[in-house]
XYZ file of C-alpha atoms in Angstrom:
323
model
C 4.256 13.540 -16.861
C 1.306 12.125 -14.985
C -1.752 14.221 -14.061
C -1.438 15.999 -10.743
C -4.034 15.696 -8.015
C -5.179 18.752 -6.086
C -5.867 17.338 -2.602
C -6.326 20.089 -0.026
C -9.580 20.057 1.934
C -9.959 17.350 4.564
C -13.677 18.016 4.806
C -14.331 15.398 2.116
C -13.029 11.880 1.701
C -10.462 12.776 -0.948
C -8.873 15.196 1.503
C -7.611 12.177 3.456
C -5.738 10.724 0.485
C -2.281 11.971 1.394
C -2.681 10.707 4.964
C -3.531 7.261 3.625
C -0.621 7.420 1.204
C 1.632 7.716 4.259
C -0.180 4.747 5.812
C 0.518 2.558 2.762
C 4.151 3.683 2.693
C 4.690 2.837 6.360
C 3.039 -0.589 5.947
C 5.319 -1.385 3.002
C 8.405 -0.256 4.921
C 7.400 -2.355 7.960
C 6.987 -5.436 5.732
C 10.202 -4.892 3.823
C 12.551 -6.706 6.286
C 10.585 -9.904 5.610
C 10.986 -9.899 1.848
C 12.404 -13.253 0.729
C 12.481 -14.637 4.273
C 9.831 -17.313 3.675
C 7.570 -16.186 6.534
C 4.420 -14.641 5.118
C 2.672 -14.511 8.500
C 5.342 -12.310 10.071
C 5.401 -10.131 6.972
C 1.642 -9.673 7.007
C 1.651 -9.038 10.739
C 4.265 -6.307 10.460
C 2.393 -4.571 7.653
C -0.937 -4.883 9.444
C 0.319 -3.420 12.713
C 1.992 -0.474 10.991
C -1.092 0.210 8.894
C -3.426 0.138 11.889
C -1.215 2.334 14.088
C -0.937 5.029 11.434
C -4.627 4.966 10.520
C -5.570 5.584 14.135
C -3.859 8.987 13.979
C -5.980 10.214 11.034
C -8.795 12.752 11.627
C -11.650 10.509 10.493
C -14.300 8.118 11.652
C -13.267 5.009 9.701
C -14.720 1.506 9.584
C -12.957 -1.507 8.082
C -15.294 -3.209 5.591
C -12.627 -5.417 4.013
C -9.628 -6.394 6.085
C -7.758 -9.230 7.740
C -10.868 -11.240 8.619
C -13.569 -11.326 11.269
C -12.993 -10.107 14.829
C -12.399 -13.679 16.046
C -9.896 -14.316 13.199
C -7.783 -11.164 13.301
C -6.562 -9.023 16.206
C -6.175 -5.959 13.980
C -7.872 -4.504 10.862
C -10.757 -6.912 11.293
C -14.068 -6.300 9.552
C -16.080 -3.810 11.561
C -13.113 -2.324 13.443
C -13.379 1.438 13.926
C -10.248 3.498 13.308
C -9.164 7.122 13.394
C -9.714 9.888 15.916
C -13.504 9.777 15.575
C -13.548 13.247 14.045
C -13.673 14.216 10.384
C -15.226 12.346 7.447
C -17.073 9.067 7.975
C -15.515 6.502 5.660
C -15.447 2.874 4.584
C -11.950 1.374 4.391
C -10.797 -1.692 2.461
C -7.241 -2.823 3.139
C -4.717 -5.460 2.235
C -1.531 -4.691 4.168
C 0.423 -7.210 2.096
C -1.276 -8.122 -1.182
C 0.774 -11.036 -2.536
C 2.096 -12.450 0.755
C 3.446 -15.590 -0.974
C 5.215 -13.494 -3.595
C 6.802 -11.350 -0.918
C 7.848 -14.320 1.229
C 9.616 -15.806 -1.799
C 11.205 -12.508 -2.838
C 9.127 -12.388 -6.020
C 7.637 -9.395 -7.822
C 4.316 -7.542 -7.478
C 3.585 -7.502 -3.738
C 1.843 -4.308 -2.571
C 0.368 -2.518 0.425
C -3.123 -1.512 -0.743
C -5.951 0.686 0.625
C -9.276 1.882 -0.803
C -11.380 4.505 0.950
C -14.895 5.799 0.184
C -17.667 7.700 1.934
C -19.533 5.678 4.572
C -21.799 2.990 3.163
C -20.290 3.105 -0.326
C -18.113 0.001 -0.547
C -19.523 -3.474 -1.125
C -19.149 -5.589 1.995
C -17.517 -8.452 0.113
C -16.976 -11.871 1.724
C -13.596 -13.557 1.393
C -14.545 -15.833 -1.473
C -14.091 -16.068 -5.228
C -15.373 -13.420 -7.627
C -15.541 -13.463 -11.435
C -14.135 -10.204 -12.751
C -13.718 -8.179 -15.889
C -12.015 -4.798 -16.031
C -11.267 -2.233 -18.748
C -9.985 1.329 -18.987
C -11.932 4.563 -19.646
C -12.116 4.193 -23.441
C -13.966 0.890 -23.111
C -16.309 1.930 -20.289
C -19.779 0.525 -20.995
C -18.429 -2.067 -23.428
C -18.254 -5.027 -20.983
C -20.895 -7.457 -19.765
C -19.919 -10.350 -17.491
C -23.062 -12.191 -18.561
C -21.512 -12.602 -22.019
C -18.584 -14.735 -23.109
C -15.036 -13.370 -23.170
C -15.171 -13.627 -26.969
C -18.213 -11.311 -27.088
C -16.615 -8.912 -24.625
C -13.390 -8.803 -26.629
C -15.266 -7.922 -29.808
C -17.142 -5.176 -27.963
C -13.990 -3.749 -26.324
C -12.055 -3.827 -29.603
C -14.821 -1.793 -31.237
C -14.798 0.731 -28.366
C -11.010 1.086 -28.573
C -10.951 1.325 -32.353
C -8.692 -1.725 -32.610
C -8.733 -4.992 -34.443
C -9.630 -7.756 -31.984
C -6.271 -9.397 -32.776
C -4.544 -6.282 -31.397
C -6.022 -6.682 -27.900
C -3.940 -7.700 -24.881
C -5.841 -9.635 -22.248
C -4.384 -10.120 -18.769
C -5.333 -13.412 -17.105
C -4.060 -15.096 -13.938
C -2.084 -18.235 -14.730
C -4.454 -20.813 -13.255
C -5.927 -24.044 -14.578
C -9.449 -22.652 -14.031
C -8.740 -19.999 -16.683
C -7.791 -22.390 -19.498
C -11.045 -21.779 -21.386
C -10.583 -17.999 -21.165
C -7.027 -18.271 -22.455
C -8.155 -20.411 -25.367
C -10.835 -17.857 -26.332
C -8.152 -15.166 -26.553
C -5.974 -17.380 -28.717
C -8.882 -18.262 -30.993
C -9.366 -14.580 -31.802
C -5.661 -14.135 -32.480
C -5.213 -11.711 -29.580
C -2.433 -11.596 -26.989
C -2.552 -13.149 -23.514
C -0.498 -11.676 -20.689
C -0.339 -14.181 -17.841
C 0.495 -13.307 -14.250
C 0.883 -15.361 -11.082
C -0.840 -13.280 -8.371
C -2.218 -9.798 -7.516
C -4.952 -9.111 -10.085
C -5.388 -5.574 -8.702
C -2.305 -4.564 -10.691
C -3.811 -5.969 -13.892
C -7.101 -4.139 -13.361
C -5.291 -0.812 -12.908
C -3.112 -1.512 -15.938
C -6.185 -1.411 -18.189
C -6.631 2.282 -17.327
C -3.013 3.334 -17.864
C -2.254 3.535 -21.572
C 1.488 3.054 -21.196
C 0.972 -0.385 -19.660
C -0.610 -1.820 -22.825
C -3.314 -3.969 -21.228
C -6.847 -3.790 -22.683
C -8.806 -6.262 -20.507
C -8.340 -8.043 -17.206
C -10.547 -11.116 -16.807
C -10.723 -14.122 -14.529
C -11.790 -15.413 -11.115
C -9.973 -14.207 -8.029
C -10.602 -12.903 -4.531
C -13.757 -10.818 -3.929
C -12.068 -8.370 -1.517
C -9.421 -7.680 -4.144
C -12.277 -7.101 -6.597
C -13.620 -4.281 -4.432
C -10.149 -2.726 -4.153
C -9.682 -2.929 -7.934
C -13.135 -1.540 -8.620
C -12.382 1.475 -6.389
C -9.188 2.159 -8.309
C -10.989 1.939 -11.630
C -13.827 4.191 -10.444
C -11.143 6.781 -9.643
C -9.530 6.241 -13.051
C -12.746 6.413 -15.088
C -12.520 2.744 -16.093
C -15.101 0.000 -15.846
C -15.396 -3.154 -13.753
C -17.982 -5.895 -13.214
C -17.902 -8.662 -10.644
C -19.957 -11.716 -9.736
C -19.521 -13.527 -6.448
C -18.931 -17.285 -6.735
C -20.111 -18.935 -3.501
C -18.933 -22.572 -3.645
C -20.795 -23.918 -0.635
C -24.096 -23.346 1.143
C -22.106 -21.759 3.954
C -20.553 -19.227 1.577
C -23.947 -18.460 0.057
C -25.385 -17.858 3.544
C -22.387 -15.652 4.330
C -23.300 -13.398 1.402
C -26.869 -13.056 2.660
C -25.631 -12.271 6.169
C -23.420 -9.508 4.775
C -26.370 -7.867 3.037
C -25.976 -9.238 -0.481
C -29.532 -10.279 -1.306
C -28.699 -11.957 -4.627
C -25.197 -13.467 -4.458
C -25.348 -14.590 -8.083
C -26.036 -11.139 -9.480
C -23.484 -9.487 -11.789
C -22.472 -6.294 -10.022
C -21.553 -3.132 -11.866
C -18.782 -0.813 -10.728
C -21.429 1.622 -9.438
C -22.913 -1.168 -7.266
C -19.529 -2.161 -5.882
C -18.359 1.388 -5.228
C -21.471 3.530 -4.793
C -19.811 6.950 -4.598
C -17.282 8.990 -6.580
C -16.085 10.349 -3.236
C -13.324 7.771 -3.016
C -9.624 7.126 -3.544
C -7.136 4.291 -3.891
C -3.518 4.079 -2.776
C -0.854 1.401 -3.182
C 2.829 1.228 -2.285
C 5.154 -1.378 -3.783
C 6.837 -3.820 -1.417
C 8.691 -5.741 -4.109
C 9.303 -4.592 -7.691
C 6.369 -5.170 -10.017
C 4.474 -4.268 -13.152
C 2.961 -1.136 -11.605
C 5.399 -0.092 -8.880
C 8.984 -0.432 -7.741
C 9.523 -2.063 -4.381
C 10.926 -0.626 -1.157
C 14.681 -0.151 -1.180
C 17.062 0.714 1.629
C 20.076 2.944 0.989
C 23.437 2.832 2.786
C 22.508 5.834 4.958
C 19.384 4.000 6.159
C 16.965 6.049 4.036
C 14.018 3.987 2.785
C 12.779 4.678 -0.742
C 9.149 3.908 -1.630
C 7.206 4.056 -4.871
C 3.444 4.590 -4.642
C 0.360 5.018 -6.793
C -2.588 7.207 -5.823
C -5.871 7.659 -7.703
C -8.657 10.039 -6.666
C -12.302 9.949 -7.773
C -14.809 12.712 -8.277
C -15.099 15.210 -11.126
C -11.317 15.609 -11.371
C -10.354 11.967 -11.778
C -6.580 11.799 -11.602
C -3.632 9.703 -10.575
C -0.020 10.106 -9.590
C 3.054 7.963 -9.147
C 4.992 9.187 -6.121
C 8.560 8.401 -5.032
C 9.324 9.143 -1.383
C 12.311 9.045 0.967
C 11.796 8.157 4.615
């Protein structure tokens, strides 16, 4: 039995959580017909349109801070787009209508519709570039430091968890750039759990005991880092990120977006500045965290979602719905 969330008042940000759960569900359902069809652009477009249409019905004044790109790159859910009725709480919104578009297009596991929401001005305005990341669950909060090596972090996390370092499971994306990290895990006799895409799932897994993941580490997308950090703030976990601008243009982009020191290691409190936040995800294809959308003979669509809410009563739920 998972903890239940008491979400009633729509006067605060968390009060919008169930509305946004419906948004994620509808985006996943809209994308579902494109699973395994090899056309990631159509899949993403269907999810994006459904997500935007449903968000515009919510009683809020919402601004996209992480979305499908700049205004001249994306017709919908672009950075800076204002959504909602204009009434209700003022919020920052980070979205990925189809996280894992390649996975979905190939009919592979772990694609999701993902949304993070926080009070206005709370979410890091992250450029679409690489970010170094490390994530742990609540028991290891305060035990990570991205300025240190993975070896040092593993020793610190093992101590916090009351485990032998050889008992740790470290989740790392299966990329050539992570070879050194993988070798550090092996040298300490710990376990590596490799994955192909969608590091948000791995970050969340560190905070859910049943999933048996102690650390997520590696370099991936910065927008996904903000989404993962929001989820972990709701779950009481910990996260640190460091932007990795690879060109002068990317460095300048960080400055333009208000990040005065692009090389700084950012704590979870700097990435998500308020506890007044929540995170929702709905599975599109089956995965480690969620089951995918399925269609029954009578036309009913089944969805499986995850919702985590911040604040004093940090909690999460897995929700199965019929549409």
